[in-house]
XYZ file of C-alpha atoms in Angstrom:
763
model
C 55.841 159.594 107.304
C 59.315 160.941 108.074
C 60.872 158.396 105.682
C 58.375 159.360 102.989
C 59.325 163.026 103.281
C 63.024 162.211 103.407
C 62.855 160.222 100.176
C 60.958 162.996 98.383
C 62.993 165.063 95.937
C 61.266 168.243 97.159
C 58.396 169.323 99.352
C 56.009 172.194 98.531
C 54.540 174.286 101.355
C 51.468 176.490 100.854
C 51.404 179.322 103.397
C 47.821 180.578 103.467
C 48.673 183.269 106.006
C 51.503 184.816 103.963
C 50.459 187.177 101.183
C 52.799 188.436 98.455
C 50.847 190.342 95.809
C 54.071 191.686 94.243
C 57.527 190.253 94.654
C 60.392 192.586 93.799
C 63.401 190.322 93.532
C 65.713 193.310 92.966
C 64.698 195.077 96.170
C 67.473 194.670 98.776
C 65.062 195.421 101.604
C 63.056 192.692 103.263
C 59.745 192.079 101.482
C 56.523 193.127 103.158
C 55.649 189.467 103.739
C 58.914 188.664 105.545
C 57.455 189.245 109.012
C 54.351 187.228 108.107
C 56.640 184.404 106.944
C 58.509 184.316 110.258
C 55.221 184.169 112.195
C 53.381 181.789 109.904
C 51.150 179.208 111.606
C 53.016 176.547 109.620
C 56.017 176.939 111.952
C 53.835 176.374 115.037
C 52.223 173.046 114.055
C 53.721 169.830 115.443
C 53.605 167.690 112.311
C 55.281 170.304 110.115
C 58.548 169.822 112.006
C 59.308 166.643 110.068
C 58.061 168.257 106.851
C 60.693 170.936 107.390
C 63.614 168.689 108.395
C 63.178 165.482 106.384
C 63.128 166.601 102.712
C 66.287 167.712 100.968
C 64.380 170.656 99.470
C 61.364 172.556 100.837
C 59.834 175.313 98.682
C 57.455 177.896 100.125
C 54.504 179.456 98.266
C 52.345 182.426 99.244
C 48.568 182.762 99.457
C 48.626 183.882 95.828
C 50.590 180.786 94.780
C 53.805 182.679 94.150
C 57.086 180.986 95.008
C 58.747 182.813 97.891
C 61.920 180.730 98.139
C 63.152 177.521 99.767
C 64.527 176.488 103.136
C 68.042 177.193 101.908
C 67.357 180.790 100.889
C 65.268 181.341 104.036
C 67.784 179.639 106.294
C 68.297 182.620 108.591
C 64.583 183.407 108.953
C 63.709 179.767 109.678
C 66.502 179.433 112.261
C 65.231 182.522 114.072
C 61.609 181.377 113.918
C 62.188 177.781 115.038
C 65.489 177.728 116.998
C 66.626 174.896 114.720
C 70.355 175.046 113.782
C 71.099 175.697 110.128
C 73.134 172.467 109.954
C 70.024 170.442 110.833
C 68.051 172.284 108.145
C 70.782 171.461 105.630
C 70.498 167.704 106.209
C 72.895 166.842 109.050
C 72.092 163.592 110.843
C 69.606 164.449 113.598
C 71.236 161.891 115.897
C 74.115 164.352 116.309
C 71.852 166.656 118.297
C 71.076 165.982 121.941
C 67.653 164.841 123.110
C 67.065 168.145 124.903
C 67.974 170.152 121.821
C 65.595 168.191 119.615
C 62.819 168.619 122.175
C 63.305 172.382 122.090
C 62.399 172.336 118.411
C 58.823 171.337 119.247
C 58.207 173.045 122.577
C 56.416 176.019 120.947
C 54.435 173.854 118.530
C 50.903 172.502 118.960
C 48.838 169.586 117.677
C 45.083 168.996 117.569
C 45.416 165.629 119.320
C 47.574 165.579 122.427
C 49.222 162.259 121.480
C 50.487 163.795 118.247
C 53.009 165.860 120.227
C 54.817 162.562 120.787
C 53.980 160.899 117.457
C 55.272 163.888 115.451
C 58.696 163.284 117.020
C 59.041 159.657 115.929
C 61.066 160.456 112.814
C 63.069 163.107 114.659
C 64.268 160.423 117.097
C 64.460 157.629 114.506
C 61.923 155.304 116.127
C 58.612 153.768 115.079
C 55.504 153.331 117.204
C 51.984 152.276 116.291
C 49.745 155.256 117.197
C 47.163 154.593 119.904
C 44.886 157.609 120.026
C 43.222 157.939 123.387
C 46.252 156.789 125.378
C 47.058 160.366 126.351
C 50.120 162.551 125.910
C 51.982 161.173 128.945
C 51.573 157.536 127.886
C 52.524 158.363 124.298
C 55.728 160.055 125.449
C 56.466 157.145 127.815
C 56.264 154.735 124.885
C 58.392 157.066 122.743
C 61.166 157.265 125.363
C 61.023 153.552 126.079
C 61.503 152.743 122.398
C 64.163 155.420 121.979
C 66.193 154.110 124.930
C 65.972 150.547 123.594
C 67.196 151.746 120.208
C 69.968 153.806 121.821
C 71.126 150.838 123.914
C 71.231 148.640 120.805
C 73.367 151.222 118.978
C 75.658 151.547 122.021
C 76.204 147.785 122.141
C 76.766 147.663 118.375
C 79.527 150.279 118.598
C 82.960 148.697 118.845
C 84.768 151.780 117.594
C 83.773 154.980 115.845
C 85.480 154.813 112.424
C 85.353 158.619 112.257
C 87.658 158.800 115.263
C 89.922 156.127 113.746
C 90.141 158.174 110.551
C 91.098 161.344 112.450
C 93.714 159.430 114.448
C 95.232 157.866 111.327
C 95.409 161.199 109.515
C 97.043 162.867 112.524
C 99.488 159.989 113.022
C 100.582 160.204 109.387
C 101.146 163.951 109.574
C 97.916 165.231 108.072
C 96.130 164.838 104.741
C 97.325 166.733 101.674
C 94.636 167.271 99.049
C 97.222 167.207 96.266
C 98.347 163.723 97.318
C 94.980 162.090 96.641
C 93.282 164.435 94.182
C 94.644 162.535 91.204
C 92.768 159.347 92.020
C 89.295 160.936 91.913
C 90.076 162.203 88.427
C 90.958 158.777 86.995
C 88.562 157.112 84.577
C 88.348 154.054 86.850
C 87.126 156.135 89.784
C 84.760 158.219 87.671
C 83.213 155.131 86.090
C 82.772 153.516 89.515
C 81.099 156.599 90.915
C 78.874 157.515 87.985
C 77.968 154.244 86.291
C 75.172 152.023 87.590
C 77.050 149.075 86.135
C 80.172 149.602 88.254
C 79.560 148.942 91.944
C 82.895 147.747 93.355
C 86.237 149.542 93.080
C 89.372 147.826 94.370
C 92.444 150.028 94.861
C 95.538 147.863 95.245
C 99.216 148.544 95.748
C 102.383 147.594 97.611
C 103.098 148.651 101.220
C 103.848 152.330 101.778
C 102.167 153.503 98.569
C 99.699 155.687 100.504
C 96.540 153.570 100.137
C 95.171 154.501 103.543
C 95.612 158.237 103.014
C 94.129 157.858 99.544
C 90.993 156.377 101.058
C 90.898 159.075 103.738
C 90.960 161.638 100.949
C 88.366 159.778 98.881
C 86.061 159.617 101.912
C 86.405 163.385 102.297
C 85.719 163.891 98.604
C 82.621 161.681 98.631
C 81.251 163.518 101.652
C 82.011 166.939 100.179
C 80.520 166.344 96.749
C 77.542 164.099 97.560
C 74.009 165.166 98.406
C 73.189 165.398 102.112
C 70.880 162.399 101.798
C 73.704 160.124 100.572
C 75.132 157.834 103.250
C 78.887 157.320 103.631
C 80.239 154.558 105.837
C 83.872 153.544 106.117
C 86.219 151.360 108.133
C 90.002 151.291 108.493
C 91.449 147.874 109.347
C 94.664 147.822 111.373
C 96.404 144.517 111.995
C 98.157 145.850 115.104
C 94.852 146.610 116.874
C 92.773 143.574 117.844
C 89.647 145.747 118.111
C 89.634 146.561 114.394
C 91.481 143.716 112.668
C 88.721 141.155 112.146
C 85.732 140.763 109.857
C 83.006 141.197 112.499
C 84.604 144.500 113.548
C 84.378 145.709 109.940
C 80.663 144.947 109.736
C 79.986 146.481 113.149
C 81.813 149.668 112.165
C 80.044 149.985 108.815
C 76.604 149.295 110.290
C 77.259 151.713 113.157
C 77.999 154.624 110.817
C 74.964 153.828 108.641
C 72.672 153.676 111.666
C 74.164 156.875 113.074
C 73.162 158.660 109.868
C 69.816 156.887 109.359
C 68.667 155.608 112.795
C 65.629 153.766 111.453
C 68.027 151.179 109.980
C 68.655 149.783 113.479
C 65.258 148.104 113.171
C 67.002 145.382 111.151
C 68.950 144.392 114.268
C 66.321 144.964 116.924
C 64.378 141.702 116.689
C 67.429 139.562 117.357
C 69.000 142.090 119.705
C 65.910 142.280 121.924
C 66.280 138.533 122.478
C 70.062 138.181 122.734
C 71.334 141.587 123.887
C 74.966 142.585 123.358
C 75.963 138.942 122.860
C 74.388 139.180 119.398
C 77.391 141.238 118.284
C 80.068 139.373 120.240
C 79.407 135.637 120.560
C 80.604 132.805 118.338
C 77.759 133.430 115.871
C 78.308 137.182 115.607
C 79.465 137.019 111.978
C 76.330 135.134 110.922
C 74.048 137.577 112.733
C 75.859 140.706 111.531
C 76.071 139.600 107.906
C 72.321 138.882 107.898
C 71.578 142.250 109.518
C 73.835 144.087 107.062
C 72.336 142.310 104.061
C 68.860 143.209 105.292
C 69.909 146.857 105.632
C 71.332 146.917 102.098
C 68.051 145.493 100.787
C 65.935 148.054 102.650
C 63.930 150.022 100.039
C 64.190 153.106 102.277
C 67.997 152.995 102.352
C 69.475 156.111 100.811
C 72.218 155.914 98.191
C 75.233 154.537 100.039
C 79.021 154.452 99.724
C 80.830 151.718 101.688
C 84.604 152.130 102.036
C 86.949 149.563 103.620
C 90.686 150.201 103.847
C 93.465 147.596 104.240
C 91.650 144.324 103.667
C 95.042 142.631 103.994
C 95.122 143.760 107.645
C 91.928 141.869 108.464
C 93.521 139.059 110.458
C 90.440 136.938 111.139
C 87.724 135.745 108.737
C 89.094 137.710 105.772
C 87.671 135.149 103.338
C 84.179 135.641 104.801
C 84.487 139.403 104.484
C 85.673 139.188 100.878
C 82.809 136.856 99.955
C 80.339 139.209 101.627
C 81.644 142.250 99.748
C 81.627 140.426 96.417
C 78.080 139.120 96.931
C 76.488 142.319 98.238
C 78.114 144.526 95.603
C 75.395 143.468 93.163
C 72.392 144.084 95.441
C 71.570 147.576 94.164
C 73.023 150.212 91.824
C 72.595 152.682 94.706
C 75.171 150.808 96.824
C 78.840 151.326 95.961
C 81.765 149.472 97.567
C 85.328 150.852 97.553
C 88.085 148.730 99.093
C 91.882 148.766 99.248
C 94.573 146.197 99.945
C 97.993 144.968 98.973
C 98.450 142.899 95.835
C 97.369 139.593 97.369
C 96.254 136.799 94.994
C 93.629 135.486 97.446
C 91.986 138.900 97.614
C 92.079 139.262 93.849
C 90.573 135.816 93.326
C 87.516 136.543 95.475
C 86.898 140.113 94.339
C 87.114 138.956 90.728
C 83.929 136.969 91.369
C 82.013 140.250 91.682
C 80.126 140.885 88.458
C 80.301 144.690 88.294
C 83.755 145.777 89.398
C 86.606 148.155 88.665
C 90.271 147.814 89.582
C 92.793 150.594 90.146
C 96.395 149.431 90.483
C 98.798 151.979 91.968
C 101.788 150.379 90.232
C 100.066 150.983 86.879
C 99.550 154.640 87.811
C 103.210 155.200 88.621
C 103.352 158.722 87.209
C 100.355 159.888 89.236
C 101.649 158.248 92.410
C 105.107 159.711 91.884
C 103.609 163.170 91.390
C 101.633 162.768 94.628
C 104.777 161.648 96.450
C 106.600 164.672 95.043
C 103.909 166.918 96.523
C 104.297 165.109 99.840
C 108.086 165.580 99.678
C 107.639 169.298 98.978
C 105.395 169.638 102.023
C 107.818 167.732 104.253
C 110.858 169.677 103.041
C 109.064 172.971 103.689
C 108.342 171.808 107.214
C 111.940 170.675 107.782
C 113.349 173.896 106.344
C 111.198 176.028 108.641
C 111.868 173.862 111.680
C 115.633 173.537 111.207
C 116.302 176.814 109.373
C 117.656 175.347 106.108
C 119.191 177.689 103.602
C 118.139 177.423 99.966
C 121.043 175.141 99.046
C 120.274 172.700 101.860
C 116.563 172.738 101.071
C 117.217 171.881 97.425
C 119.721 169.157 98.348
C 117.306 167.480 100.779
C 114.435 167.634 98.307
C 116.561 166.264 95.480
C 117.834 163.356 97.585
C 114.357 162.445 98.830
C 112.925 162.597 95.319
C 115.741 160.413 93.939
C 115.250 157.560 96.437
C 111.522 157.697 97.255
C 110.510 155.236 94.494
C 106.898 156.346 94.794
C 106.680 155.331 98.476
C 105.103 157.762 100.942
C 106.160 155.749 103.968
C 109.850 155.841 103.054
C 109.689 159.639 102.783
C 107.837 159.949 106.109
C 110.339 157.744 107.965
C 113.385 159.525 106.558
C 111.937 162.949 107.331
C 111.292 161.804 110.869
C 115.014 160.997 111.185
C 115.866 164.453 109.834
C 113.413 166.315 112.056
C 115.958 167.360 114.680
C 119.080 167.690 112.528
C 120.612 170.917 111.331
C 121.060 171.460 107.616
C 124.570 170.098 107.037
C 123.872 167.052 109.244
C 120.646 166.371 107.340
C 122.453 166.248 104.002
C 125.097 163.949 105.459
C 122.448 161.676 106.975
C 120.546 161.475 103.702
C 123.599 160.218 101.846
C 123.716 157.229 104.196
C 120.001 156.401 103.972
C 119.288 153.483 101.613
C 116.407 153.405 99.154
C 113.570 150.943 99.711
C 111.559 150.147 102.832
C 113.249 146.888 103.845
C 116.715 148.377 103.515
C 115.590 151.395 105.548
C 114.089 149.148 108.242
C 117.337 147.161 108.463
C 119.326 150.363 108.882
C 116.907 151.644 111.561
C 117.210 148.359 113.457
C 121.018 148.266 113.201
C 121.284 151.819 114.516
C 118.982 151.014 117.411
C 120.944 147.879 118.342
C 124.154 149.927 118.400
C 122.633 152.561 120.705
C 123.152 152.688 124.473
C 119.422 152.047 125.024
C 119.375 148.952 122.790
C 118.256 146.508 125.476
C 115.347 148.678 126.598
C 114.301 149.418 123.011
C 114.293 145.723 122.093
C 112.132 144.932 125.131
C 109.666 147.647 124.130
C 109.553 146.594 120.474
C 109.087 142.978 121.534
C 106.069 143.866 123.665
C 104.511 146.262 121.144
C 104.955 143.593 118.436
C 103.179 140.985 120.540
C 100.248 142.738 122.236
C 96.746 142.307 120.830
C 95.957 146.020 120.609
C 97.958 149.272 120.824
C 98.894 149.976 124.438
C 99.174 153.259 126.290
C 102.257 154.624 128.005
C 100.723 153.662 131.364
C 100.168 150.084 130.212
C 103.681 149.889 128.780
C 105.129 150.608 132.225
C 103.288 147.571 133.604
C 104.591 145.282 130.851
C 108.214 146.431 130.471
C 110.800 146.960 133.187
C 111.728 150.641 132.978
C 114.872 152.428 134.231
C 114.606 154.572 137.340
C 112.968 157.932 136.721
C 111.101 156.839 133.577
C 107.902 155.200 134.847
C 105.177 157.762 135.416
C 107.017 160.512 133.557
C 105.366 161.159 130.195
C 108.248 163.175 128.828
C 110.785 160.473 129.689
C 108.539 157.760 128.283
C 108.099 159.723 125.053
C 111.873 159.979 124.739
C 112.143 156.215 125.199
C 109.610 155.646 122.404
C 111.531 158.067 120.169
C 114.689 156.051 120.760
C 113.114 152.919 119.224
C 114.556 153.608 115.795
C 111.477 155.346 114.312
C 109.547 152.062 114.327
C 106.992 153.488 116.752
C 104.901 156.610 116.960
C 102.934 158.128 119.813
C 99.407 159.460 119.456
C 97.464 160.719 122.495
C 99.656 158.618 124.820
C 98.982 155.444 122.789
C 101.833 153.612 121.039
C 101.463 152.568 117.401
C 103.740 151.119 114.754
C 104.413 153.665 112.048
C 103.071 151.099 109.581
C 102.008 147.478 109.489
C 105.039 146.693 107.324
C 107.317 147.853 110.194
C 105.762 145.306 112.521
C 105.978 142.596 109.875
C 109.668 143.352 109.378
C 110.401 143.061 113.116
C 108.377 139.888 113.605
C 110.016 138.225 110.601
C 113.445 139.402 111.758
C 112.781 138.034 115.249
C 111.738 134.649 113.868
C 115.082 134.403 112.073
C 117.222 135.980 114.796
C 116.748 134.582 118.295
C 119.050 137.292 119.659
C 116.351 139.878 118.952
C 113.455 138.302 120.856
C 111.483 135.054 120.994
C 107.754 135.602 120.655
C 106.808 132.876 123.128
C 109.175 134.352 125.707
C 107.516 137.726 125.228
C 104.067 136.177 125.769
C 105.346 134.591 128.963
C 106.791 137.873 130.194
C 103.598 139.814 129.443
C 101.542 137.187 131.298
C 103.792 137.219 134.370
C 104.040 141.001 134.555
C 100.287 141.324 134.005
C 99.526 139.038 136.940
C 102.027 140.910 139.061
C 100.587 144.324 138.124
C 96.987 143.236 138.711
C 97.814 141.659 142.073
C 99.479 144.894 143.120
C 96.811 147.280 141.783
C 93.413 145.622 142.042
C 91.507 145.956 145.278
C 87.977 146.296 146.570
C 86.319 149.584 145.527
C 89.343 150.665 143.528
C 87.577 153.923 142.489
C 86.486 154.719 146.085
C 82.823 154.834 145.096
C 81.754 153.783 148.615
C 78.034 153.311 147.841
C 77.397 149.787 146.469
C 74.322 150.943 144.543
C 76.157 153.398 142.275
C 75.289 152.672 138.648
C 78.014 152.199 136.064
C 76.533 155.170 134.194
C 77.284 157.366 137.212
C 80.910 156.273 137.503
C 83.602 158.745 136.479
C 87.184 157.418 136.602
C 89.278 159.369 139.096
C 92.360 161.298 137.995
C 94.821 159.669 138.005
C 92.963 156.470 137.097
C 94.278 153.590 139.265
C 93.276 151.127 136.527
C 95.190 152.936 133.771
C 98.270 150.724 134.088
C 96.376 147.399 134.173
C 93.523 147.785 131.679
C 95.368 145.803 129.017
C 96.466 143.206 131.569
C 92.898 142.711 132.832
C 91.707 141.931 129.309
C 94.500 139.837 127.826
C 96.581 138.153 130.558
C 95.096 134.719 129.870
C 95.544 135.028 126.098
C 99.270 135.589 126.579
C 99.474 132.652 128.976
C 97.921 130.294 126.442
C 100.337 131.495 123.724
C 103.525 130.606 125.672
C 102.955 126.862 125.422
C 106.552 125.616 125.476
C 107.991 123.012 127.780
C 104.677 122.512 129.548
C 104.698 126.106 130.808
C 100.916 126.516 130.596
C 100.331 123.357 132.604
C 102.762 124.570 135.279
C 100.991 127.909 135.560
C 97.625 126.127 135.785
C 98.637 123.749 138.557
C 96.827 123.756 141.884
C 98.564 126.403 143.948
C 100.216 127.864 140.831
C 100.298 131.531 139.898
C 96.891 131.520 138.187
C 95.215 129.679 141.067
C 96.746 132.076 143.621
C 95.699 135.137 141.641
C 92.097 133.956 141.314
C 91.827 133.001 144.992
C 93.174 136.387 146.070
C 91.911 138.805 143.422
C 89.076 137.235 141.400
C 86.359 139.529 142.754
C 88.603 142.599 142.408
C 89.236 141.600 138.796
C 85.467 141.325 138.208
C 84.961 144.809 139.628
C 87.695 146.210 137.361
C 86.203 144.596 134.250
C 82.791 145.966 135.167
C 84.263 149.463 135.579
C 85.866 148.990 132.166
C 82.445 147.899 130.778
C 83.947 144.642 129.578
C 82.641 141.965 131.932
C 81.966 139.620 129.025
C 85.752 139.213 128.682
C 85.798 137.495 132.081
C 83.483 134.739 130.888
C 85.582 134.161 127.771
C 88.800 133.937 129.827
C 87.314 131.530 132.364
C 86.134 129.246 129.580
C 89.580 129.231 127.953
C 91.289 128.400 131.242
C 88.698 125.768 132.124
C 89.306 124.065 128.792
C 93.055 123.866 129.505
C 92.943 123.003 133.208
C 92.647 119.285 133.938
C 90.081 118.159 136.494
C 92.032 115.039 137.445
C 95.396 116.808 137.801
C 94.366 120.263 139.002
C 91.086 119.572 140.852
C 91.138 122.696 143.037
C 91.813 125.145 140.203
C 89.333 123.368 137.941
C 86.668 123.521 140.659
C 87.360 127.235 141.220
C 87.043 127.985 137.501
C 83.822 126.009 137.203
C 82.345 127.793 140.228
C 83.579 131.179 138.999
C 81.876 130.627 135.664
C 78.578 129.894 137.424
C 79.072 132.891 139.714
C 79.579 135.311 136.807
C 76.739 133.886 134.738
C 74.362 134.128 137.675
C 75.357 137.664 138.736
C 76.444 139.191 135.449
C 73.492 141.518 135.026
C 73.754 143.172 138.448
C 77.578 143.425 138.357
C 77.460 145.065 134.914
C 74.967 147.623 136.197
C 76.627 148.297 139.570
C 80.279 147.150 139.908
C 80.306 147.128 143.720
C 77.441 144.647 143.781
C 80.191 142.073 143.233
C 80.618 142.214 147.019
C 76.936 142.520 147.937
C 74.166 140.882 145.901
C 76.518 138.625 143.946
C 78.062 137.126 147.089
C 74.915 137.109 149.231
C 72.822 135.229 146.686
C 75.525 132.752 145.651
C 75.030 129.226 147.094
C 76.449 128.607 150.545
C 79.028 126.159 149.199
C 80.117 128.380 146.309
C 83.923 128.458 146.236
C 83.932 132.132 145.250
C 81.552 132.991 148.098
C 83.676 131.117 150.615
C 86.904 132.766 149.407
C 85.527 136.321 149.432
C 82.825 136.294 152.110
C 85.016 138.672 154.105
C 84.298 141.296 151.433
C 80.571 141.473 152.268
C 79.984 144.918 153.841
C 79.851 144.734 157.624
C 76.582 146.694 157.761
C 74.780 143.725 156.191
C 73.793 141.830 159.341
C 71.082 139.505 158.052
C 71.902 137.356 155.058
C 69.260 135.692 152.881
C 68.728 131.957 152.881
C 70.141 130.415 149.739
C 70.604 126.949 148.305
C 73.650 124.950 149.277
C 74.797 124.343 145.693
C 74.265 125.759 142.244
C 71.125 124.461 140.568
C 70.947 123.431 136.933
C 69.848 126.820 135.588
C 72.706 129.097 134.577
C 70.927 132.272 133.546
C 67.465 133.644 132.747
C 66.834 136.411 130.232
C 63.489 137.760 131.367
C 60.719 138.797 129.000
C 56.986 138.018 129.170
C 55.453 134.734 130.287
C 54.209 132.236 127.720
C 54.627 128.668 126.567
C 58.046 127.174 125.754
C 58.146 126.372 122.048
C 61.725 125.300 121.322
C 64.600 123.502 123.020
C 68.078 122.870 121.580
C 71.305 121.265 122.837
C 74.741 122.775 122.355
C 77.080 120.894 119.979
C 78.998 119.351 122.897
C 75.792 118.281 124.652
C 76.749 120.028 127.886
C 74.171 122.802 127.690
C 70.621 123.262 126.501
C 68.763 126.431 125.548
C 65.006 126.852 125.777
C 62.984 129.499 123.909
C 59.488 130.761 124.575
C 56.799 132.721 122.755
C 57.329 135.426 125.358
C 60.913 135.905 124.090
C 62.434 134.454 127.268
C 65.556 132.387 126.646
C 66.987 130.018 129.256
C 70.432 128.461 129.242
C 70.730 125.267 131.273
C 73.657 123.199 132.501
C 72.911 119.575 131.694
C 75.548 118.122 134.031
């Protein structure tokens, strides 16, 4: 019913208890029926809540059939009568309001049947239940909350990042969004045709690095949101090659689906069937792309889906499965005229080839709109010069000289202007003019100059070490994490101000945002990596991987311990955990997640094999800190990473050469599989239930039995060895209908009508 109302163009409400014999539209005083309107029975009935919130337009009529107004003109009166915020009345996503707040909207309402108090909230909470009249109000609400919590958990597990937060971060990192710098693009014929024509469903904006594509799409997203009806859905994603969380195709789909579901919660139903069977693994395992693409396609084909804009920035920064993503965009762009795709990238032939296969497309090339881009850059220069002049007290002559020089050499490139202005930010007027005369035009030439200046500085060695690490890590790292991965001078580690100064000394290649280190642009990283590959004096990537691995192991060994957050009670749920300040895991979060990946990347001269020897550094770390590492990953809500790491190491370790390490890894894998559920829910159960119910001969149990709390006197009887079953996902009980072997024949999965799935170890 809620969907039906939401899809209606307008809803008419007949108020039989509001009389308006004469309506004087010119009278400034409240009409005689105003009080009757506020106290109308219509605002006290349970089912009318969705009739009020769901439609875009609700028009009210009196007993005499005269139109009184709509929910927009009566916004203030309705807010006072119902306690519903005006933003909710105007079409804001209801998921943005807390459960308690939404419940307050109905607390003064009544229904003829007691169960309807719960059923009338289904659309408000975005869930669907089959009504069972006679079950009672309590049971109906129990079913409502059970379904809502299942839906909420599915959305939580789907969320990898919130693209809205990424957008805010990007805008702030780039110095803010100027309307004049993107306004031109929404006025082009290509954009207008894409937006207004049913026959144009894909717009590709392409251009060279530094041309402002990302900020263009930020501005376009703002414009689409500002000028579209409240019912229109807008979902976007910003790829960044330097951040492993958001630089692959599955991340793009997860981000887009997450924003759609956040705006229209009922869409999560397309994921629920598979999710209820597989859990979070549905979005993360080796088949995640297949599952997500099917879910997304199903959403786009949903007849109840509102008109939708899908925006993806920087396709060229999608480092994994780009071809799959391009094919998906091209294929789904023709599903419906109500679905519009807008994407951006560099001028890459492989991207052009795939997007050209879309049947209803538009293309906007920034190089072919040179005048518009140059005008936007000129506006950006004006803004930056005004800022510099105010900050450094330029006189008129200096201001004009700086602006003229920037305009002369910008060549339509926002990034060049931003980098140069960053160099000028702390220089007085006459020094700024002198500096500008030495700054070359073009990004590559500017990068070379920045690098040469850094190498000639007294902090060159430290800066190179930092740039080497930041170029090599799999996601942006924080200042705390940097300290663990790079040897810092005395007095720098732990001092934010000193660390910020160190980052500033890295030749303007890096920027700092909320204590997290980013490259100013993907092209800056590409320049450094290419330069390093041709100049061994800068840094060798494999050496950097080796250093990050070694320092990560060292930092984790020093930091990780039992009950690192001092929770004390082993039954404390992960939802109750609040990281202490300062957070003892702050320096090692990156290390906990990626130490093994860096080890496997430094495969020169048999280094990996040496590290994986019996009694080697990896073996020692696992024997001493494995359970502490599990606890840390659980506190970080990323225990699944442990399983992935163990599998990678097990595949590289050799049973015949490194029997003790191999046996530990095999046992650790079984230990985590068997205890994963309880450790994810309560991190300190790593030392209680997980150890107590592991087999007597478990290597992990033997190594860490000393960690079992001393107050546990009686231990349960358990089997001597692991049995064949790895893990049980419990549902109902029914007959087993399907069995399938893994491709390597080492595992078998069994499925039942009761939705129970079992994973077995064949060996």
